[in-house]
Amino acid sequence: MDPALLNPSVVAPPAWLGLGAMAVLLGEVFLSRSGRGGPGGPGSGQDVSELRLGTTLAGLALAALVLALYTAGASFVAGVHAPFNPMRPMLQMDPLSSAAMVIVATGAALAVMLSITYLPVLRINHGEYYALVLLSTAGMLVMVCSVDLLSLFMGLELMSIPVYVLAGFDRRKLRSNEAGMKYFLIGAFATALLLYGMALLYGATGHTDFAGIREGFDPESGLAMSGLGLVVAGLAFKISAVPFHQWSPDVYEGAPTSVTAFMSVAVKSAAVVILVRFVALALPESTGALEEAFWWLAALTMVVGNVMAVIQTNVKRLLAYSSIAHAGYLLVGFATGTEAARAAILFYLLAYTFMNLGAFGIVVALARGGREHEKIDDFAGLARVRPVLAGLMTLFVLGLAGIPGTVGFIGKFQLFSAAVAGGLVELAIVGVLASVVSVYYYLRLPVAMYMRDPLDDTAAEASTSEVVVLTLCAVAVLALGLWPNTPTLPLLDWAQAASSAIP
Amino acid sequence: MESWLQGSILTWVTFLPLATAFGLLGSTLLALFLKTKPLSPTVWKAVALAGTLLTFLLSVFGVWARFDPEQSGFQLLERVPWMAEWGINYFVGVDGISLVLVMLTTFLMPVVIVASWNDIGRSRRTYVFFMLFLETGMLGAFTALNLFQFYVFWEVMLIPMYFVIGIWGGPRRVYAAVKFFLFTMVGSLLMLVAMLVLYWANFEQGGALNFDLIDAGAAQGVAILDTVLPVESGEGTPWWATQFWLFAAFAVAFGVKVPVFPLHTWLPDAHVEAPTAGSVVLAGVLLKMGTYGFVRFALPLFPVAAVTFVPLMFGLALVGIVYGSLVAMIQKDVKKLVAYSSVAHLGFVMLGLFALNLQGVTGSVLQMVNHGLTTGALFILVGFIYERRHTRDIADFGGIARPMPVYAALFGIVTMASIGLPSLNGFVGEILILLGTFQADRWVAVVATSGVVLAAAYMLWLYRRVMFGPVVHPENRGLIDLDWRERLVVVVMILPMIWIGVQPGPVLRRIEPSVAVVLDHMAQRGAALPGRAVDPEPGPDEPVETARWTPDVEGAP
């Protein structure tokens, strides 16, 4: 194939993951035969081979991460060109793509590591799980470097369809089935919106690539504006912004926790990044209406997400609403729309990845014997039974609440600072008041863990892989909260570079 | 002392408690790892006591002794880039105002640890850890000369206090802890937005991102305290960029902590539920965070707005004094009474601050220290009787002086200090505040003086009901008087009360020049303060007189 058309440095990361998925599926066929007749029966996790499989896959994901990190240093722009339009690239590798790839791959790798001992607990230890995660991640990697609506759509579908399956992966549980079905239906609806929007944009501008759309975009045209609105709405479903959020609490609650962790960080990050890219590249400098729309989306999302979280009694549901609220904080960055705000969004995604994965990681680590400890009541007295887990959970929720000293504060500070610099003080006030509400529900976990007596003392030991994930997240939350920009790990500069790479 | 210690004395003082805490935590993790027995809680307490005592000694010999009272600006400066690209530096230093509060903090902590030696029944190691953590948080906030750094410490301090109330508190501890946290958060986050507005206004004037309060020579741009902020909104100046609203946001944040009258409702809950040590630190130091915030940030940053707010603040302070005193009078619970007396006392402090003259503000700063000592001692004394009787109801006592004469005597001295008996510390602070207020507005001073009378009334009435009369309840007959540890604690607290009462000079001499700088700075920035030079048209183009904030330019007079 002509190397000008297919640049391996762009295609390698997703292709690598796709190959990994294939390898997993093949390996599943050969390896799991030995274990199927074992004492626990299919999927019980009794056989060692599947555990090994999981570990291999975590390694694979990490390898992809390393690859992405390798490309992150480069600032070159390369592309995969559509055969019928050699002048316009469909995929583009630039600092923004590589930054997004690092974020997404980090989330995916950590989520995979959380799954290794969690799946056997739920008796759903099938290799397909890992293949689906890898495929979905490959879709994200395609999506985040798209500069064309077609490749965007392809990446989005490749990302979404495996996640629909993953959400319903615990097929013996009704809740998980419901989650999968609901996510699929809503997802299909969102996809339809997106596709329709793309069609309208193509009709209005005559182009599917971002640069072409930008040239042909006329803010006065109703066709173009409705296309834009539909595309934004379609992506808003993926990042669960209010009013497109109703699916997320049910899906987050029903899906296996490791999948929830994966969805809440990786899927959301990928969708946010492509929205950043779309808004920056495909639209003219200022479309006042869009910023206005983002203003309201942000305000609504922050308020509704935080207020609804207050009444939850299930930790996964609570984190689902908190994840909606965090989408709201990210939307503040969109409403601001400056370069600094984009950098803030990227940094916040990374921060959020560590905090949220940490919090879900604790829920994963507490699940034992086929039963999940996911009610707030299940956390009662945890500090006495498992002080280290309780301490880590406290750290993660304090991070999510944005208490100084954690990376959550640096992220929020940067976002709101950009908003204030852009004159959106009212939105910043709405945001901080909403985060006061968030403090209330986040504190319910430390209250349960430290200020109540344990109901039972059978809480589980965390497994090695979980300990690794949790330690990594905790170190990241603290270290990046205190030193976000060290010479060895200049994450702020890095986000800044990724943000300024696109106009 | 070694020079490496001298060069960064404030960092040592601030972080020694935290280092102690992490050392202890590390020892436990190590024991877990080596499968040996972790250190016993008693060892933890002993190490914590040693750590806080060392912190106190360092602050006496390294900070207080080396502080030059002749200089008005910040001293013992240290500045290390932190997130330099955002103008965030680790920047510490003390002036007279923060100096006395640092001393108060380092003094109170070892006392509190000894006072609560047998008080905490469970999770004692965690408790020690949080107390040490808390001390670093408070010291960090008092010494911070970078607004961002201040905010970090100001918020971080909440976490250990929240746990101290919530884990070791009374029956309604969770409610009290969460209320405490949320009230403070509302104010803090609004302040954060105001800080950001200030930050970007500062950027426009200086052309560089900067969070340093004063110009340290190395920083680019304009120091935060020299930022000129618009008074009126109008063309190019939205409502939120005016001094009025920025002051309001800061005032809510600090007002919650003080607490100023309508924002005070968390305080009685927190005090009643908190364990003794929590109450002492809360009343002794944490409330001062609010008043300190006013004098350090809100007044010099937004001088014109501060003057506009004087009538409102006077009003709220008076309500706080009178209402706090009256509510204190009818309390049945001793601890709640002391808690409400705090509202009244802090009302005096606010009054002095907003008198905006040398006597008033100096008296206020002194009164912050006084209140920390006397109310801290009162809470400790209440804690001692609670440990013996497990009740704090005034009705359950009476005639305590008979079985516990030493207790009654010490309680009497502290009561006298609290109501402002001359030759004890409370008198000096109150008289200065009233002098200052009288100059500002004589009728306000007249009403405020009634607070002094009311304070005497509720405290003496409390004393009579608890200590004197026949021993009504047979349980009280066998009460054991204070042991040597408890006597030591209270006597150690009383010594500085007498010292400040008899010889306030050394303290006032350090506070006063720094207060003068604040007031001069306000006057230069356009605040109409009687007796201070008013700069007619402050603007960014004029040469900014920052000399007085920085000691190296100032020199000895």
PDB file of N, CA and C in Angstrom, chain A residues 384 394 398 403-404 409-410 413-414 416-417 420-421 423 425-426 428-429 432-433 435-436 439-440 443 446-447 450-451 481-485 492, chain B residues 82-83 85-86 88 122 148 151-152 155-156 159 162-163 166-167 173-174 177-178 181-182 185-186 189-190 192-193 196-197 199-200 211 239-240:
ATOM      1  N   ARG A 384     -12.146   0.289  59.957  1.00  0.00           N
ATOM      2  CA  ARG A 384     -11.667  -0.598  61.001  1.00  0.00           C
ATOM      3  C   ARG A 384     -11.254  -1.954  60.428  1.00  0.00           C
ATOM      4  N   THR A 394     -11.010   7.391  50.656  1.00  0.00           N
ATOM      5  CA  THR A 394     -11.140   8.772  51.109  1.00  0.00           C
ATOM      6  C   THR A 394     -10.336   9.696  50.207  1.00  0.00           C
ATOM      7  N   LEU A 398     -11.994  12.607  47.965  1.00  0.00           N
ATOM      8  CA  LEU A 398     -11.559  13.991  48.189  1.00  0.00           C
ATOM      9  C   LEU A 398     -11.046  14.575  46.881  1.00  0.00           C
ATOM     10  N   ILE A 403     -10.659  18.751  46.519  1.00  0.00           N
ATOM     11  CA  ILE A 403      -9.998  19.332  47.690  1.00  0.00           C
ATOM     12  C   ILE A 403      -8.528  19.568  47.345  1.00  0.00           C
ATOM     13  N   PRO A 404      -7.972  20.717  47.700  1.00  0.00           N
ATOM     14  CA  PRO A 404      -6.575  20.992  47.383  1.00  0.00           C
ATOM     15  C   PRO A 404      -5.641  19.906  47.913  1.00  0.00           C
ATOM     16  N   PHE A 409      -8.202  19.016  42.446  1.00  0.00           N
ATOM     17  CA  PHE A 409      -8.209  20.459  42.653  1.00  0.00           C
ATOM     18  C   PHE A 409      -7.470  21.173  41.537  1.00  0.00           C
ATOM     19  N   ILE A 410      -6.317  20.651  41.169  1.00  0.00           N
ATOM     20  CA  ILE A 410      -5.549  21.294  40.092  1.00  0.00           C
ATOM     21  C   ILE A 410      -6.406  21.341  38.828  1.00  0.00           C
ATOM     22  N   PHE A 413      -9.234  23.825  39.331  1.00  0.00           N
ATOM     23  CA  PHE A 413      -8.647  25.164  39.382  1.00  0.00           C
ATOM     24  C   PHE A 413      -8.357  25.658  37.968  1.00  0.00           C
ATOM     25  N   GLN A 414      -7.755  24.785  37.178  1.00  0.00           N
ATOM     26  CA  GLN A 414      -7.374  25.165  35.821  1.00  0.00           C
ATOM     27  C   GLN A 414      -8.613  25.461  34.976  1.00  0.00           C
ATOM     28  N   PHE A 416     -11.706  26.316  36.002  1.00  0.00           N
ATOM     29  CA  PHE A 416     -12.420  27.514  36.432  1.00  0.00           C
ATOM     30  C   PHE A 416     -11.578  28.759  36.217  1.00  0.00           C
ATOM     31  N   SER A 417     -10.267  28.592  36.313  1.00  0.00           N
ATOM     32  CA  SER A 417      -9.399  29.729  36.055  1.00  0.00           C
ATOM     33  C   SER A 417      -9.542  30.171  34.603  1.00  0.00           C
ATOM     34  N   VAL A 420     -12.878  31.933  34.254  1.00  0.00           N
ATOM     35  CA  VAL A 420     -12.879  33.300  34.773  1.00  0.00           C
ATOM     36  C   VAL A 420     -12.108  34.218  33.824  1.00  0.00           C
ATOM     37  N   ALA A 421     -10.991  33.708  33.321  1.00  0.00           N
ATOM     38  CA  ALA A 421     -10.221  34.518  32.375  1.00  0.00           C
ATOM     39  C   ALA A 421     -11.048  34.808  31.132  1.00  0.00           C
ATOM     40  N   GLY A 423     -14.146  35.320  31.180  1.00  0.00           N
ATOM     41  CA  GLY A 423     -15.285  36.146  31.550  1.00  0.00           C
ATOM     42  C   GLY A 423     -16.520  35.370  31.975  1.00  0.00           C
ATOM     43  N   VAL A 425     -17.686  34.224  34.687  1.00  0.00           N
ATOM     44  CA  VAL A 425     -17.679  34.133  36.148  1.00  0.00           C
ATOM     45  C   VAL A 425     -18.974  33.530  36.671  1.00  0.00           C
ATOM     46  N   GLU A 426     -20.079  33.871  36.045  1.00  0.00           N
ATOM     47  CA  GLU A 426     -21.359  33.320  36.504  1.00  0.00           C
ATOM     48  C   GLU A 426     -21.349  31.801  36.425  1.00  0.00           C
ATOM     49  N   ALA A 428     -18.737  29.916  36.496  1.00  0.00           N
ATOM     50  CA  ALA A 428     -17.820  29.424  37.522  1.00  0.00           C
ATOM     51  C   ALA A 428     -18.513  29.398  38.873  1.00  0.00           C
ATOM     52  N   ILE A 429     -19.354  30.397  39.141  1.00  0.00           N
ATOM     53  CA  ILE A 429     -20.063  30.410  40.426  1.00  0.00           C
ATOM     54  C   ILE A 429     -21.038  29.243  40.500  1.00  0.00           C
ATOM     55  N   VAL A 432     -18.923  26.161  41.210  1.00  0.00           N
ATOM     56  CA  VAL A 432     -18.410  25.939  42.564  1.00  0.00           C
ATOM     57  C   VAL A 432     -19.550  25.643  43.536  1.00  0.00           C
ATOM     58  N   LEU A 433     -20.702  26.268  43.317  1.00  0.00           N
ATOM     59  CA  LEU A 433     -21.811  25.955  44.221  1.00  0.00           C
ATOM     60  C   LEU A 433     -22.244  24.513  44.028  1.00  0.00           C
ATOM     61  N   SER A 435     -20.285  22.185  43.178  1.00  0.00           N
ATOM     62  CA  SER A 435     -19.308  21.288  43.818  1.00  0.00           C
ATOM     63  C   SER A 435     -19.447  21.265  45.328  1.00  0.00           C
ATOM     64  N   VAL A 436     -20.043  22.295  45.911  1.00  0.00           N
ATOM     65  CA  VAL A 436     -20.330  22.196  47.348  1.00  0.00           C
ATOM     66  C   VAL A 436     -21.294  21.042  47.589  1.00  0.00           C
ATOM     67  N   VAL A 439     -19.483  17.875  47.519  1.00  0.00           N
ATOM     68  CA  VAL A 439     -18.744  17.572  48.748  1.00  0.00           C
ATOM     69  C   VAL A 439     -19.641  16.806  49.711  1.00  0.00           C
ATOM     70  N   TYR A 440     -20.904  17.202  49.754  1.00  0.00           N
ATOM     71  CA  TYR A 440     -21.818  16.538  50.683  1.00  0.00           C
ATOM     72  C   TYR A 440     -21.940  15.049  50.380  1.00  0.00           C
ATOM     73  N   LEU A 443     -18.671  13.057  50.876  1.00  0.00           N
ATOM     74  CA  LEU A 443     -18.337  12.858  52.283  1.00  0.00           C
ATOM     75  C   LEU A 443     -19.117  11.704  52.890  1.00  0.00           C
ATOM     76  N   PRO A 446     -16.611   8.682  53.407  1.00  0.00           N
ATOM     77  CA  PRO A 446     -15.815   8.714  54.644  1.00  0.00           C
ATOM     78  C   PRO A 446     -16.676   8.612  55.896  1.00  0.00           C
ATOM     79  N   VAL A 447     -17.850   9.230  55.875  1.00  0.00           N
ATOM     80  CA  VAL A 447     -18.727   9.122  57.045  1.00  0.00           C
ATOM     81  C   VAL A 447     -19.025   7.657  57.316  1.00  0.00           C
ATOM     82  N   TYR A 450     -15.599   5.753  58.305  1.00  0.00           N
ATOM     83  CA  TYR A 450     -14.878   6.102  59.531  1.00  0.00           C
ATOM     84  C   TYR A 450     -15.780   6.314  60.725  1.00  0.00           C
ATOM     85  N   MET A 451     -17.020   6.699  60.489  1.00  0.00           N
ATOM     86  CA  MET A 451     -17.829   7.146  61.616  1.00  0.00           C
ATOM     87  C   MET A 451     -18.951   6.183  61.948  1.00  0.00           C
ATOM     88  N   GLY A 481      -1.355  16.191  42.204  1.00  0.00           N
ATOM     89  CA  GLY A 481      -2.042  17.270  42.901  1.00  0.00           C
ATOM     90  C   GLY A 481      -1.065  18.262  43.503  1.00  0.00           C
ATOM     91  N   LEU A 482       0.104  17.779  43.878  1.00  0.00           N
ATOM     92  CA  LEU A 482       1.075  18.676  44.497  1.00  0.00           C
ATOM     93  C   LEU A 482       2.091  19.182  43.485  1.00  0.00           C
ATOM     94  N   TRP A 483       2.493  18.320  42.556  1.00  0.00           N
ATOM     95  CA  TRP A 483       3.476  18.732  41.557  1.00  0.00           C
ATOM     96  C   TRP A 483       2.984  18.345  40.167  1.00  0.00           C
ATOM     97  N   PRO A 484       2.052  19.092  39.601  1.00  0.00           N
ATOM     98  CA  PRO A 484       1.524  18.696  38.297  1.00  0.00           C
ATOM     99  C   PRO A 484       2.523  18.901  37.168  1.00  0.00           C
ATOM    100  N   ASN A 485       3.539  19.686  37.406  1.00  0.00           N
ATOM    101  CA  ASN A 485       4.421  20.037  36.306  1.00  0.00           C
ATOM    102  C   ASN A 485       5.879  19.940  36.732  1.00  0.00           C
ATOM    103  N   LEU A 492       1.372  19.675  32.705  1.00  0.00           N
ATOM    104  CA  LEU A 492       0.691  20.915  32.326  1.00  0.00           C
ATOM    105  C   LEU A 492       1.198  21.402  30.975  1.00  0.00           C
TER     106      LEU A 492
ATOM    107  N   TRP B  82       6.978  26.747  42.823  1.00  0.00           N
ATOM    108  CA  TRP B  82       6.187  25.529  42.992  1.00  0.00           C
ATOM    109  C   TRP B  82       5.544  25.183  41.655  1.00  0.00           C
ATOM    110  N   MET B  83       4.492  25.921  41.293  1.00  0.00           N
ATOM    111  CA  MET B  83       3.979  25.771  39.937  1.00  0.00           C
ATOM    112  C   MET B  83       4.231  27.131  39.290  1.00  0.00           C
ATOM    113  N   GLU B  85       4.822  28.356  36.496  1.00  0.00           N
ATOM    114  CA  GLU B  85       4.199  28.855  35.268  1.00  0.00           C
ATOM    115  C   GLU B  85       2.854  29.506  35.560  1.00  0.00           C
ATOM    116  N   TRP B  86       2.260  29.201  36.701  1.00  0.00           N
ATOM    117  CA  TRP B  86       1.023  29.863  37.089  1.00  0.00           C
ATOM    118  C   TRP B  86       1.262  30.941  38.144  1.00  0.00           C
ATOM    119  N   ILE B  88       2.643  30.416  40.954  1.00  0.00           N
ATOM    120  CA  ILE B  88       2.425  29.816  42.260  1.00  0.00           C
ATOM    121  C   ILE B  88       3.768  29.428  42.834  1.00  0.00           C
ATOM    122  N   ARG B 122     -10.743   5.339  71.267  1.00  0.00           N
ATOM    123  CA  ARG B 122     -10.501   4.368  70.195  1.00  0.00           C
ATOM    124  C   ARG B 122      -9.772   5.022  69.035  1.00  0.00           C
ATOM    125  N   PHE B 148      -2.481  31.264  46.497  1.00  0.00           N
ATOM    126  CA  PHE B 148      -2.828  29.892  46.158  1.00  0.00           C
ATOM    127  C   PHE B 148      -2.420  28.942  47.280  1.00  0.00           C
ATOM    128  N   TYR B 151      -4.691  29.166  50.105  1.00  0.00           N
ATOM    129  CA  TYR B 151      -5.954  28.463  49.851  1.00  0.00           C
ATOM    130  C   TYR B 151      -5.782  26.963  50.060  1.00  0.00           C
ATOM    131  N   VAL B 152      -4.664  26.429  49.598  1.00  0.00           N
ATOM    132  CA  VAL B 152      -4.426  24.994  49.750  1.00  0.00           C
ATOM    133  C   VAL B 152      -4.435  24.620  51.227  1.00  0.00           C
ATOM    134  N   GLU B 155      -7.920  24.915  52.964  1.00  0.00           N
ATOM    135  CA  GLU B 155      -8.867  23.851  52.696  1.00  0.00           C
ATOM    136  C   GLU B 155      -8.410  22.531  53.303  1.00  0.00           C
ATOM    137  N   VAL B 156      -7.115  22.265  53.170  1.00  0.00           N
ATOM    138  CA  VAL B 156      -6.598  20.983  53.633  1.00  0.00           C
ATOM    139  C   VAL B 156      -6.834  20.820  55.135  1.00  0.00           C
ATOM    140  N   ILE B 159      -9.874  18.841  56.493  1.00  0.00           N
ATOM    141  CA  ILE B 159     -10.021  17.392  56.473  1.00  0.00           C
ATOM    142  C   ILE B 159      -9.725  16.775  57.847  1.00  0.00           C
ATOM    143  N   TYR B 162     -12.443  17.728  60.286  1.00  0.00           N
ATOM    144  CA  TYR B 162     -13.670  16.994  59.981  1.00  0.00           C
ATOM    145  C   TYR B 162     -13.624  15.599  60.604  1.00  0.00           C
ATOM    146  N   PHE B 163     -12.488  14.935  60.453  1.00  0.00           N
ATOM    147  CA  PHE B 163     -12.382  13.592  61.012  1.00  0.00           C
ATOM    148  C   PHE B 163     -12.340  13.631  62.542  1.00  0.00           C
ATOM    149  N   GLY B 166     -15.826  14.092  63.541  1.00  0.00           N
ATOM    150  CA  GLY B 166     -16.710  13.023  63.097  1.00  0.00           C
ATOM    151  C   GLY B 166     -16.409  11.667  63.713  1.00  0.00           C
ATOM    152  N   ILE B 167     -15.164  11.405  64.041  1.00  0.00           N
ATOM    153  CA  ILE B 167     -14.849  10.074  64.576  1.00  0.00           C
ATOM    154  C   ILE B 167     -14.915  10.062  66.095  1.00  0.00           C
ATOM    155  N   ARG B 173     -22.194  13.612  66.126  1.00  0.00           N
ATOM    156  CA  ARG B 173     -20.918  14.051  65.567  1.00  0.00           C
ATOM    157  C   ARG B 173     -20.912  14.120  64.045  1.00  0.00           C
ATOM    158  N   VAL B 174     -21.616  13.157  63.392  1.00  0.00           N
ATOM    159  CA  VAL B 174     -21.573  13.145  61.936  1.00  0.00           C
ATOM    160  C   VAL B 174     -22.257  14.394  61.385  1.00  0.00           C
ATOM    161  N   ALA B 177     -19.980  17.332  61.975  1.00  0.00           N
ATOM    162  CA  ALA B 177     -18.784  17.342  61.136  1.00  0.00           C
ATOM    163  C   ALA B 177     -19.126  17.753  59.710  1.00  0.00           C
ATOM    164  N   VAL B 178     -20.211  17.174  59.199  1.00  0.00           N
ATOM    165  CA  VAL B 178     -20.573  17.488  57.815  1.00  0.00           C
ATOM    166  C   VAL B 178     -21.007  18.941  57.695  1.00  0.00           C
ATOM    167  N   PHE B 181     -17.998  21.113  57.634  1.00  0.00           N
ATOM    168  CA  PHE B 181     -17.287  21.028  56.358  1.00  0.00           C
ATOM    169  C   PHE B 181     -18.028  21.807  55.279  1.00  0.00           C
ATOM    170  N   LEU B 182     -19.344  21.600  55.205  1.00  0.00           N
ATOM    171  CA  LEU B 182     -20.098  22.225  54.118  1.00  0.00           C
ATOM    172  C   LEU B 182     -20.139  23.741  54.255  1.00  0.00           C
ATOM    173  N   MET B 185     -16.985  25.082  53.134  1.00  0.00           N
ATOM    174  CA  MET B 185     -16.749  24.907  51.706  1.00  0.00           C
ATOM    175  C   MET B 185     -17.486  25.956  50.871  1.00  0.00           C
ATOM    176  N   VAL B 186     -18.729  26.271  51.249  1.00  0.00           N
ATOM    177  CA  VAL B 186     -19.477  27.259  50.468  1.00  0.00           C
ATOM    178  C   VAL B 186     -18.680  28.548  50.386  1.00  0.00           C
ATOM    179  N   LEU B 189     -15.262  28.165  48.381  1.00  0.00           N
ATOM    180  CA  LEU B 189     -15.315  28.047  46.926  1.00  0.00           C
ATOM    181  C   LEU B 189     -15.714  29.371  46.281  1.00  0.00           C
ATOM    182  N   LEU B 190     -16.591  30.118  46.957  1.00  0.00           N
ATOM    183  CA  LEU B 190     -16.883  31.457  46.420  1.00  0.00           C
ATOM    184  C   LEU B 190     -15.620  32.304  46.452  1.00  0.00           C
ATOM    185  N   LEU B 192     -12.711  31.163  46.130  1.00  0.00           N
ATOM    186  CA  LEU B 192     -11.832  30.690  45.057  1.00  0.00           C
ATOM    187  C   LEU B 192     -12.151  31.428  43.751  1.00  0.00           C
ATOM    188  N   VAL B 193     -13.438  31.586  43.464  1.00  0.00           N
ATOM    189  CA  VAL B 193     -13.801  32.305  42.238  1.00  0.00           C
ATOM    190  C   VAL B 193     -13.305  33.752  42.328  1.00  0.00           C
ATOM    191  N   LEU B 196      -9.746  33.945  41.652  1.00  0.00           N
ATOM    192  CA  LEU B 196      -9.414  33.826  40.230  1.00  0.00           C
ATOM    193  C   LEU B 196      -9.640  35.153  39.508  1.00  0.00           C
ATOM    194  N   VAL B 197     -10.723  35.839  39.862  1.00  0.00           N
ATOM    195  CA  VAL B 197     -10.965  37.152  39.265  1.00  0.00           C
ATOM    196  C   VAL B 197      -9.805  38.081  39.586  1.00  0.00           C
ATOM    197  N   TYR B 199      -6.806  37.210  40.394  1.00  0.00           N
ATOM    198  CA  TYR B 199      -5.618  36.676  39.722  1.00  0.00           C
ATOM    199  C   TYR B 199      -5.530  37.216  38.294  1.00  0.00           C
ATOM    200  N   TRP B 200      -6.657  37.225  37.588  1.00  0.00           N
ATOM    201  CA  TRP B 200      -6.621  37.673  36.198  1.00  0.00           C
ATOM    202  C   TRP B 200      -6.572  39.190  36.104  1.00  0.00           C
ATOM    203  N   PHE B 211       0.769  34.884  41.969  1.00  0.00           N
ATOM    204  CA  PHE B 211      -0.068  34.702  43.150  1.00  0.00           C
ATOM    205  C   PHE B 211       0.630  35.191  44.419  1.00  0.00           C
ATOM    206  N   TRP B 239     -19.927  43.437  36.897  1.00  0.00           N
ATOM    207  CA  TRP B 239     -20.206  43.566  38.341  1.00  0.00           C
ATOM    208  C   TRP B 239     -19.248  42.744  39.176  1.00  0.00           C
ATOM    209  N   TRP B 240     -18.877  41.551  38.666  1.00  0.00           N
ATOM    210  CA  TRP B 240     -18.075  40.671  39.507  1.00  0.00           C
ATOM    211  C   TRP B 240     -16.626  41.106  39.617  1.00  0.00           C
TER     212      TRP B 240
END
